Coordinates of C-alpha atoms and ligand atoms in Angstrom, one line a residue:
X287 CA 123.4 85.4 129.9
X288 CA 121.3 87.1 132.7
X289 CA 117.8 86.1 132.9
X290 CA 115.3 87.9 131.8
X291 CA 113.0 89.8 134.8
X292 CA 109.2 90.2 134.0
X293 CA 110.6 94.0 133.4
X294 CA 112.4 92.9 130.5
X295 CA 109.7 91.5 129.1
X296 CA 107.5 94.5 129.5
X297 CA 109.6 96.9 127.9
X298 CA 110.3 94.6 125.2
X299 CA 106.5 94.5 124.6
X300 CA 106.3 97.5 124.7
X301 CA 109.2 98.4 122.2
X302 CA 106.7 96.5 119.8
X303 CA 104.6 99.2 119.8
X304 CA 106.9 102.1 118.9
X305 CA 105.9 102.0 114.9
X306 CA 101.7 102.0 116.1
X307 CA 99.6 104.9 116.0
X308 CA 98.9 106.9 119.5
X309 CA 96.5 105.8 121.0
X310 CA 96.2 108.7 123.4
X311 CA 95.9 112.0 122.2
X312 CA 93.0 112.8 119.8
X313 CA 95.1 112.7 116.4
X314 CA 94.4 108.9 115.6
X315 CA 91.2 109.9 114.3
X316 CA 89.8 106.1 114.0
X317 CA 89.9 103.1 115.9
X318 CA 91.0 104.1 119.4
X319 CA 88.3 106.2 121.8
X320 CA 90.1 108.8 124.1
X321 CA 88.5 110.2 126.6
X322 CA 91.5 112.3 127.5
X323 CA 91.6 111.2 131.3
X324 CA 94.2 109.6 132.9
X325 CA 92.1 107.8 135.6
X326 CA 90.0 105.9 133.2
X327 CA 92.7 104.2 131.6
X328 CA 93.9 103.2 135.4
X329 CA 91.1 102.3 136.4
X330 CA 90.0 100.4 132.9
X331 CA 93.5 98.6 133.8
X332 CA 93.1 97.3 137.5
X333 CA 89.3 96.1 136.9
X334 CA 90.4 94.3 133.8
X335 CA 93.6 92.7 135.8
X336 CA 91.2 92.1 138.6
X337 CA 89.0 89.8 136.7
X338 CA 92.1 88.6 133.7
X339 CA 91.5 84.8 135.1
X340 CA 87.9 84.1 135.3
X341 CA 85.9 82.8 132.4
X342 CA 82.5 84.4 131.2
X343 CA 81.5 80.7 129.6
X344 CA 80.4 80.1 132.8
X345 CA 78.2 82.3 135.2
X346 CA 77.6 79.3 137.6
X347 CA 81.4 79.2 138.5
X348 CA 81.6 83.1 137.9
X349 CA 78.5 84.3 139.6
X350 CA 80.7 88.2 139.7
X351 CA 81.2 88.1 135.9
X352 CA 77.2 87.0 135.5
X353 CA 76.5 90.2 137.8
X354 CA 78.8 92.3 136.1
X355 CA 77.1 91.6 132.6
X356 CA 74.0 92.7 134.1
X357 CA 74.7 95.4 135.4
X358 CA 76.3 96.9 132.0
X359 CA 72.9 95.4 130.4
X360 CA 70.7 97.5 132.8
X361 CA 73.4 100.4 132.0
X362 CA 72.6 100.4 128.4
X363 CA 68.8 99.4 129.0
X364 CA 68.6 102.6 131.3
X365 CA 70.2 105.2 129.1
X366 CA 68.3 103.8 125.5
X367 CA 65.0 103.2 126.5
X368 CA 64.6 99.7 127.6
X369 CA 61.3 98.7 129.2
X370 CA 60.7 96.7 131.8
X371 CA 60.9 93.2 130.1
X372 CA 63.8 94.2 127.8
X373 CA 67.1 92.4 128.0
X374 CA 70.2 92.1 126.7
X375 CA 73.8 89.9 126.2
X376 CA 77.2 91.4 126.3
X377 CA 78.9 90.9 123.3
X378 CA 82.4 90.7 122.6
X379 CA 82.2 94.5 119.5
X380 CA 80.0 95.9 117.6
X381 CA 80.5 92.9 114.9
X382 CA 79.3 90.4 117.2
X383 CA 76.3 92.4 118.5
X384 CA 75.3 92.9 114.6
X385 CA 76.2 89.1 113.5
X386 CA 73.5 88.0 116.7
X387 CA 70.9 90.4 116.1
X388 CA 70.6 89.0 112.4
X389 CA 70.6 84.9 113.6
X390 CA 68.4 86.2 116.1
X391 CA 66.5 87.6 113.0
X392 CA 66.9 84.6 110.8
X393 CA 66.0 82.1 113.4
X394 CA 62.8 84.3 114.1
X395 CA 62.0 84.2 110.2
X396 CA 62.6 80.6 109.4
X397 CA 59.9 80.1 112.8
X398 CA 57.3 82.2 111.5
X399 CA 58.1 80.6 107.8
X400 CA 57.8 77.2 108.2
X401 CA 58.2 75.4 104.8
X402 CA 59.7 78.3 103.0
X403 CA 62.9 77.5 101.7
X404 CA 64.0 81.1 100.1
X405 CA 66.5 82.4 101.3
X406 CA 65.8 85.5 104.2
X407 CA 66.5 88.7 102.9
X408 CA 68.4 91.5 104.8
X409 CA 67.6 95.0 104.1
X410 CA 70.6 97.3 104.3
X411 CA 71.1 101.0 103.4
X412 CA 74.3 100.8 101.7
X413 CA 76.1 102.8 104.7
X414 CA 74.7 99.8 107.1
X415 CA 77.9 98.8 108.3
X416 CA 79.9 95.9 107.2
X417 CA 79.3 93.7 109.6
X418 CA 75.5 93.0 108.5
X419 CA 76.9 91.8 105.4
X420 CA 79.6 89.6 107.2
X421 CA 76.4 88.3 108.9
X422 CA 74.7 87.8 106.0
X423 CA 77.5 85.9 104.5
X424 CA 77.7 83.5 107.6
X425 CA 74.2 82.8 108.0
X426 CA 73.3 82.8 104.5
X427 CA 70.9 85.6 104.3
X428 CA 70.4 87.7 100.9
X429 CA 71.7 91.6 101.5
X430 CA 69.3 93.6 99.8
X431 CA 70.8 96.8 99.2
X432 CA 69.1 100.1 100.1
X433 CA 70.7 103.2 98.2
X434 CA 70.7 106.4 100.2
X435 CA 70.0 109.9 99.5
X436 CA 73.4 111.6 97.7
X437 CA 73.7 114.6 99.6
X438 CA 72.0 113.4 103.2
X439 CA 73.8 110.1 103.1
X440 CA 70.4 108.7 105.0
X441 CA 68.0 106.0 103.6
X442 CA 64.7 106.8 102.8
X443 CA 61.7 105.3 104.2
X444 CA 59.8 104.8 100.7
X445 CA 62.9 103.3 99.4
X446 CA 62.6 100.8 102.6
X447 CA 58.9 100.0 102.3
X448 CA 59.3 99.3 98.6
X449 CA 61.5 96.5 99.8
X450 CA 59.6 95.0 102.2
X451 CA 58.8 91.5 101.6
X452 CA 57.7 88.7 103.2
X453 CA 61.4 87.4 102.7
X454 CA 62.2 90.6 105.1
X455 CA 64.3 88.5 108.2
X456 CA 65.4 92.4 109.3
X457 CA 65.6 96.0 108.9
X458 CA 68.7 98.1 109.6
X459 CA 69.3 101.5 110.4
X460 CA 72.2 103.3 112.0
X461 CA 72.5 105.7 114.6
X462 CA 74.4 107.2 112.8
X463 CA 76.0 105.5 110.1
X464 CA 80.2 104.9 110.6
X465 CA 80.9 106.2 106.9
X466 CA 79.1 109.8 107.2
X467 CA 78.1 110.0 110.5
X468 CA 74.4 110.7 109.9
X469 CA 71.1 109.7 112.0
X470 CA 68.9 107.4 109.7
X471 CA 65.3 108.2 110.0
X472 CA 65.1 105.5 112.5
X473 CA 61.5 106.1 113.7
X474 CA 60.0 106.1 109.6
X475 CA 61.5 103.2 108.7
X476 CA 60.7 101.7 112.0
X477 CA 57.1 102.2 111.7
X478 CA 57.1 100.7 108.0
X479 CA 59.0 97.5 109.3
X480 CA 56.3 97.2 112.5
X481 CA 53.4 97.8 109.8
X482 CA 55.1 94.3 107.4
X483 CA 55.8 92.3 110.6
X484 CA 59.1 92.9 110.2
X485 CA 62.0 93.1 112.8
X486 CA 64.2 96.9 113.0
X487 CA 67.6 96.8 114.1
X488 CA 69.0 99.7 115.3
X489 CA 72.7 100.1 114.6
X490 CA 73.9 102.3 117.7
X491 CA 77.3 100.5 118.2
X492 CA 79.3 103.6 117.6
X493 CA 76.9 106.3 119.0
X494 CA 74.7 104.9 121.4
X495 CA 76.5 105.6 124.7
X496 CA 76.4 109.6 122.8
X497 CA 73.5 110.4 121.4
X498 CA 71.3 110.4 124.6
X499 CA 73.6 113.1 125.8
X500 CA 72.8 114.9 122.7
X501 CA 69.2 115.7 122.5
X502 CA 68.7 113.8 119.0
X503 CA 65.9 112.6 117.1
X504 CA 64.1 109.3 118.5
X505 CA 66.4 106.6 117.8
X506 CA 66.3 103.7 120.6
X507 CA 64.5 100.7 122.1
X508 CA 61.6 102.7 123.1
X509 CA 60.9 104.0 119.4
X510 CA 57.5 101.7 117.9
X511 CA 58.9 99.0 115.7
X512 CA 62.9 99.0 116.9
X513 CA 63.0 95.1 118.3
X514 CA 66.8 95.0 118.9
X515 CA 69.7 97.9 119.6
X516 CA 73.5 97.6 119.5
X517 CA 76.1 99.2 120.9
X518 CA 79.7 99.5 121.4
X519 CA 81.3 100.4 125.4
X520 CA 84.4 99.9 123.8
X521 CA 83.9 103.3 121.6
X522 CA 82.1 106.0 123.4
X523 CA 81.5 104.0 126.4
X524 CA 85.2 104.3 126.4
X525 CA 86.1 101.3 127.8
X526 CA 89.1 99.3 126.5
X527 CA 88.1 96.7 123.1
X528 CA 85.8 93.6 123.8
X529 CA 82.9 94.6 124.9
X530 CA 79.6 95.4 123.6
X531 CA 75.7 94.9 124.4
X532 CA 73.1 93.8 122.2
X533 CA 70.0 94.8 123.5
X534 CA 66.2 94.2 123.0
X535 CA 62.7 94.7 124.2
X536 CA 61.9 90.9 122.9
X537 CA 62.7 88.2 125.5
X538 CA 62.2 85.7 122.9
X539 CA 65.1 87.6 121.0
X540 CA 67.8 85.8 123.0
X541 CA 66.7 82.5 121.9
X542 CA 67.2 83.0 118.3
X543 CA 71.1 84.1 118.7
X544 CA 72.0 81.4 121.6
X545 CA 73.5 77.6 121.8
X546 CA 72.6 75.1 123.6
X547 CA 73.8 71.4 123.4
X548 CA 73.9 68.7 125.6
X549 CA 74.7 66.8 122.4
X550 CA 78.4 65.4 123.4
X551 CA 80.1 63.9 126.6
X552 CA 81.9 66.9 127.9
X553 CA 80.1 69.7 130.0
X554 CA 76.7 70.9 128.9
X555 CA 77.4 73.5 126.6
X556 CA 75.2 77.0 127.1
X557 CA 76.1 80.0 124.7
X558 CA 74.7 83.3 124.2
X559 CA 77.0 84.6 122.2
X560 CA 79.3 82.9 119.3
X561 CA 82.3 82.8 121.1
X562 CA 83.1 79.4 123.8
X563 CA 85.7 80.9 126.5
X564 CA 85.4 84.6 127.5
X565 CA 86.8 87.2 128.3
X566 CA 85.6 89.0 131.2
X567 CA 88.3 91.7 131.8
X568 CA 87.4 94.2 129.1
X569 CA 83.3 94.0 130.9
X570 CA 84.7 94.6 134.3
X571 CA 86.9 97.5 133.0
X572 CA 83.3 98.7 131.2
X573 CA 81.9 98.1 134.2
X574 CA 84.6 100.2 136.1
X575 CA 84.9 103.3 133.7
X576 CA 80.8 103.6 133.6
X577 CA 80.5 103.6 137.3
X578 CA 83.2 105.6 137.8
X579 CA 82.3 108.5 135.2
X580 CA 78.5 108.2 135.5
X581 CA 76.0 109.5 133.7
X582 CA 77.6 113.0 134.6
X583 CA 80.6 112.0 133.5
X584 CA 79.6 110.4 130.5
X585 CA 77.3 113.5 129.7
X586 CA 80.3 115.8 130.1
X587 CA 82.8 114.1 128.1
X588 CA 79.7 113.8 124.9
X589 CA 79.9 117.5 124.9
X590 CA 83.3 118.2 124.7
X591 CA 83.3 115.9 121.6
X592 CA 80.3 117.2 120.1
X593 CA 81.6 120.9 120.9
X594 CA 84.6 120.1 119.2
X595 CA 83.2 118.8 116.0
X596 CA 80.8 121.4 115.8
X597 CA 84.2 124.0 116.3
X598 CA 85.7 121.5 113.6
X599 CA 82.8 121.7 111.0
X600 CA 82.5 125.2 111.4
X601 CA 86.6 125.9 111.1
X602 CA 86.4 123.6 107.8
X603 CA 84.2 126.1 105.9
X604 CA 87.7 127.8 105.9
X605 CA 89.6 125.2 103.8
X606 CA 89.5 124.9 100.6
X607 CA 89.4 121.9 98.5
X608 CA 87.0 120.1 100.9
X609 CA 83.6 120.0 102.3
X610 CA 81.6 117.9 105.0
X611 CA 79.1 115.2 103.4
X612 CA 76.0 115.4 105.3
X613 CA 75.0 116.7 108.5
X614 CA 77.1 114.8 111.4
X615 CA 74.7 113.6 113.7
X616 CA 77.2 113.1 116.7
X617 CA 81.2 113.1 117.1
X618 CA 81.6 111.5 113.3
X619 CA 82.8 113.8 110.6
X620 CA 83.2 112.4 106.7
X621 CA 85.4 115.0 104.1
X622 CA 84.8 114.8 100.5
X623 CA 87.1 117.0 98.3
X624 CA 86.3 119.6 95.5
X625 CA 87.7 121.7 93.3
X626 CA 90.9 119.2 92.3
X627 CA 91.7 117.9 95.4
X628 CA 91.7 114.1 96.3
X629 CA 90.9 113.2 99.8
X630 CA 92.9 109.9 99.3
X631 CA 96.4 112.7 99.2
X632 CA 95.0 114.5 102.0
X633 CA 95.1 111.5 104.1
X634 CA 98.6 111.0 103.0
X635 CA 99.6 114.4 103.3
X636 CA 97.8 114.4 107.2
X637 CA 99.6 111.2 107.8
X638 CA 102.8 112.8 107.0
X639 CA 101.6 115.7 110.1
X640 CA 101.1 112.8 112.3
X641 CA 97.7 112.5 112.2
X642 CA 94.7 109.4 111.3
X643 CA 92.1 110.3 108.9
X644 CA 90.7 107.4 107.6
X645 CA 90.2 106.9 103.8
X646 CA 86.5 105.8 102.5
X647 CA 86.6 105.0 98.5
X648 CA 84.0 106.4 96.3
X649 CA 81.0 103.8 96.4
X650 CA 78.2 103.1 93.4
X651 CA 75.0 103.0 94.3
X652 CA 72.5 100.2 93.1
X653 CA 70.3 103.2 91.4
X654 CA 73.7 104.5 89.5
X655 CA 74.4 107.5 91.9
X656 CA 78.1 107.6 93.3
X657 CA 78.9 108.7 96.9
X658 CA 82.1 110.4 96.9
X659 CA 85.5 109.4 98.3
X660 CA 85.6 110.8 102.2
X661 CA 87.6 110.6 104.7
X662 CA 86.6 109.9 108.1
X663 CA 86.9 111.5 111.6
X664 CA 86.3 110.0 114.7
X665 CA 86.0 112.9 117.2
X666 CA 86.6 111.9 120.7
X667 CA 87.1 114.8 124.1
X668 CA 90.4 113.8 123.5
X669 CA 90.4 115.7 120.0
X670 CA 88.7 118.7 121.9
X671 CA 92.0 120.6 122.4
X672 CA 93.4 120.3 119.6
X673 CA 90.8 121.1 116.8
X674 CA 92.8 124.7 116.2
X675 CA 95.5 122.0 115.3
X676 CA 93.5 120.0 113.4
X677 CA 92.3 122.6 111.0
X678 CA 95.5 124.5 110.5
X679 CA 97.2 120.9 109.6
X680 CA 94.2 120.1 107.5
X681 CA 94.2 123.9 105.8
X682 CA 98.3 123.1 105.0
X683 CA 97.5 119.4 103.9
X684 CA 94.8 120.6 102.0
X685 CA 97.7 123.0 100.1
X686 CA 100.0 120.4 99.0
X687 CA 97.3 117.9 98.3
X688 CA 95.9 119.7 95.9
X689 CA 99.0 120.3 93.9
X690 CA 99.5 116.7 93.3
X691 CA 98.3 114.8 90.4
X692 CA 94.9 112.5 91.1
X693 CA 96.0 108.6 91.8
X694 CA 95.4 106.9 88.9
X695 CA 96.0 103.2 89.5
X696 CA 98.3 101.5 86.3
X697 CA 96.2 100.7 83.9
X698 CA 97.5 97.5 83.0
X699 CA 97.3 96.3 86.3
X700 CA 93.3 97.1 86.2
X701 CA 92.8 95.4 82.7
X702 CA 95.0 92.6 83.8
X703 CA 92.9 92.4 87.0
X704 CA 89.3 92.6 85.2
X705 CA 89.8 89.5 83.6
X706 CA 90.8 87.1 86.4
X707 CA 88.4 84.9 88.9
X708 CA 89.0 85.9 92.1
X709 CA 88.0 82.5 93.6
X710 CA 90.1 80.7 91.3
X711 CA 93.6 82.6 92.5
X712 CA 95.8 80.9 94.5
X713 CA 97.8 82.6 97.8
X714 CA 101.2 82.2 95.2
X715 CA 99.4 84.1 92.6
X716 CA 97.7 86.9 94.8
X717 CA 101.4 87.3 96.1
X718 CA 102.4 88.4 92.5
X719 CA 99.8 90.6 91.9
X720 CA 100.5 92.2 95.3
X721 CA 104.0 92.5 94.5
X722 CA 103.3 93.8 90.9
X723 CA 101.3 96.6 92.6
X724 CA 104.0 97.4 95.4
X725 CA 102.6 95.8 97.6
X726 CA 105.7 93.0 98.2
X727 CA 105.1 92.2 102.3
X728 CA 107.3 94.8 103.4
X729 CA 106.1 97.3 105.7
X730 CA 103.1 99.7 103.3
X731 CA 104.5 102.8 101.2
X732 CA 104.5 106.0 103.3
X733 CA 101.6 107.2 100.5
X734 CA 98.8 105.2 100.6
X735 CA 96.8 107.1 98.0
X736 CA 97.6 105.0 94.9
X737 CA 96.4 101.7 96.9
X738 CA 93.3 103.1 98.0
X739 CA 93.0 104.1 94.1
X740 CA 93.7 100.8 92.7
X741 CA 91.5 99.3 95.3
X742 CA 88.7 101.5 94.4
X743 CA 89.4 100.8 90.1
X744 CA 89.1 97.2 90.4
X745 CA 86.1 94.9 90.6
X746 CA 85.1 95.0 93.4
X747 CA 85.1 90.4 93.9
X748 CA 89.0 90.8 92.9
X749 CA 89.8 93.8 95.0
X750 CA 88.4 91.5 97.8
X751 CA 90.4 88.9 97.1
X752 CA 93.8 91.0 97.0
X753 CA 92.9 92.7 100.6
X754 CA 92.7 89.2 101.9
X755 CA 95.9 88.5 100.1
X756 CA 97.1 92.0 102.0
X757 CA 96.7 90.2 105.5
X758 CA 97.3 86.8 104.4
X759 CA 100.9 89.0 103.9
X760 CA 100.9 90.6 106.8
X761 CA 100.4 88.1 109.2
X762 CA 103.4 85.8 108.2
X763 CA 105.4 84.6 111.5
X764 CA 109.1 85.6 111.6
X765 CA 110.7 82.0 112.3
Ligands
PLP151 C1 77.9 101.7 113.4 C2 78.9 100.6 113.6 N1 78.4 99.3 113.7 C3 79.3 98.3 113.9 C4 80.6 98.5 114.1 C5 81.6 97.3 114.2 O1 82.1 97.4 115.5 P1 83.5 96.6 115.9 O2 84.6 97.2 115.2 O3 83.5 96.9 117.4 O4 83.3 95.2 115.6 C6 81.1 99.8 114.0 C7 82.5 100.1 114.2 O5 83.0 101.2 114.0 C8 80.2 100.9 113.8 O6 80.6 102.2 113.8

């Protein structure tokens, strides 16, 4: 047998990737950022190469990985209103910038509590992303759930202040929100957190490196009462995945989300972030793509996006059977259906068309109101060419979705499920119930619909459970 050359290799890496969704293109509508030019991605490749080997854990050894993070701190501190004693860390997403900035808000809590043993609350509108209530699961903080207004999708600042506590650790807010795409009223609630002595994270991971291009309402660092700001280079910073900043105008801030030991014989031990070893070729490639576009650049490419979701938004006042849920705020577009038609089938059917719309369930409210099922658009310059696509697909999905009837998830398979304790099952029995469901570990049915119904039908502690039990599947090693 010949050897194999590193070419070999290559393509058979790349083979792997023949059953993904594009990545390039504008019709994976979630996920991946495209900004439609063919130097960034070069570019984005040689600066990560050029730094593949060094280690962020330590600035010391990697003084050019230290000045890189800076200068992408400054970057982000420059366009969303930094002043001059802000800082910032670079994180490795948007999940990890939201996990620090609430141990940087529970470690600030428990200092100015001392000898209060509640537990800190975290005040989330329900469309907060998920992340805050993975944080608040690892670093045992209560969520306290703030319903938003049905038809704007945004919290309300009364709701907020009639939360406030002195069990408050943090506020959040988005700019905008991932599920609807909408601006909360950052500088209201921001001003009521400020007034209780409470902290105000703004969540600007997925529009941060937009929004400033856009002429929006006041959303940033420099807004009275916002203490911390994320947000994501790996979206519309489009830089490749790993990198994100979480930035602040509280030097103190940093404190409450770092590690330090010396507390064990191997090398002092120094972390900002949660990770150990780092990665510092997706910062140098953020690095790389924001020098390289510039502010110019960056500005350009925010108003193709926004141009074509405003053509997009206009265009869908033309197709039956659905209608936008709030007023998109950026590049972010969510689709609720009417009149008979599901959204769940018109992903399916827009799937089939080669397109990525992601399905959003219908979600209950703590005050009883229900936000509809949506789908969700990601609008990137990529897209921008292609939006008379988009809607004549969308118009033709929208036809055959409609005809089909709703997905009902089996009944038995719900009343079976309502009895059972989710932390009791083990991986044999979540198997079953997978299997019983169609779900068996082979590769997902081609019409996702009924999943995202059954899904949606059960409570919601075993439906959690059974999409752990869906990866637990999918990430079983062919021996
Ligand atoms: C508003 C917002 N926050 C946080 C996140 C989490 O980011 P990541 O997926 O990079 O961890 C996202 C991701 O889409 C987001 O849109």
């Amino acid at each position: 047998m010949t050897p194999r050359t590193p070419r070999d290799v290559l393509a058979e890496l790349t083979a792997l990737t023949a059953e993904d969704v594009p990545t390039h293109g504008g019709a994976t509508m979630a996920y991946v950022y495209d900004s439609g030019l063919a130097e960034v991605d070069g570019l984005a490749a040689a600066a990560q190469a050029a730094f593949q080997w060094t280690n962020a854990l330590d600035p010391t050894a990697f003084p050019s990985v230290a000045r890189v993070e800076d200068d992408l701190v400054a970057a982000g501190l420059g366009l969303l209103g930094g002043g001059p004693a802000a800082v910032g860390t670079v994180t490795s997403g948007g999940t990890e910038s939201c996990l620090l900035a609430v141990l940087a808000a529970r470690t600030r809590w428990r200092a100015t509590h001392p000898g209060d043993d509640r537990r800190p609350q975290l005040l989330l509108p329900v469309t907060a992303h998920a992340a805050f209530r993975k944080a608040a699961h690892l670093f045992d903080l209560a969520v306290v759930d703030v319903g938003v207004d049905q038809v704007t999708c945004r919290v309300r600042p009364g709701d907020v202040e009639q939360l406030l506590s002195t069990r408050t650790a943090l506020v959040v807010v988005s700019a905008p929100s991932y599920p609807h795409g909408v601006l909360d009223p950052v500088a209201e609630v921001a001003a009521l957190a400020r007034a209780a002595g409470v902290p105000c994270h703004v969540d600007a991971c997925i529009g941060g490196w937009l929004l400033p291009f856009l002429d929006p309402a006041p959303f940033d660092l420099s807004v009275p009462g916002v203490t911390s700001l994320s947000v994501d280079l790996h979206k519309y910073g489009y830089a490749p995945k790993g990198v994100s900043l979480l930035l602040t105008g509280d030097p103190e801030f940093r404190v409450g989300h770092g590690y330090a030991t010396a507390g064990w014989p191997g090398y002092p031990v120094v972390n900002p972030t949660l990770a150990g070893t780092r990665p510092a070729g997706p910062m140098a490639a953020a690095w790389a793509v924001h020098r390289w576009l510039g502010t110019e650049g960056y500005r350009r490419l925010a108003r193709a996006a926004r141009t074509a979701t405003e053509q997009l938004v206009a265009g869908l006042a033309a197709v039956p059977g659905v209608r936008v849920v709030g007023e998109p705020a950026t590049t972010l577009v969510a689709l609720a259906g009417e009149d008979g038609l599901d959204v769940l089938h018109l992903a399916d059917e827009m799937t089939a068309r080669g397109w990525l719309l992601q399905p959003q369930p219908p979600f209950d409210q703590p005050d009883g109101t229900r936000l509809p099922a949506t789908l969700h658009l990601t609008v990137t310059a990529a897209t921008a060419d292609r939006v008379p696509a988009l809607l004549a697909d969308l118009a033709d999905a929208a036809r055959a979705a409609v005809q089909l009837p709703p997905p009902v998830p089996d009944p038995g398979l719900v009343a079976a499920a309502e009895g059972l304790d989710p932390a009791a099952l083990t991986v044999a029995e979540v198997d079953g119930l997978l299997a019983f469901a169609g779900l068996d570990g082979g590769p997902l049915p081609a019409r996702m619909a009924p999943v995202h119904a059954l899904v949606a039908a059960l409570p919601r502690p075993v439906a959690e459970r059974l999409l752990t039990g869906v990866l637990d599947r999918v990430y079983r090693p062919t021996r």
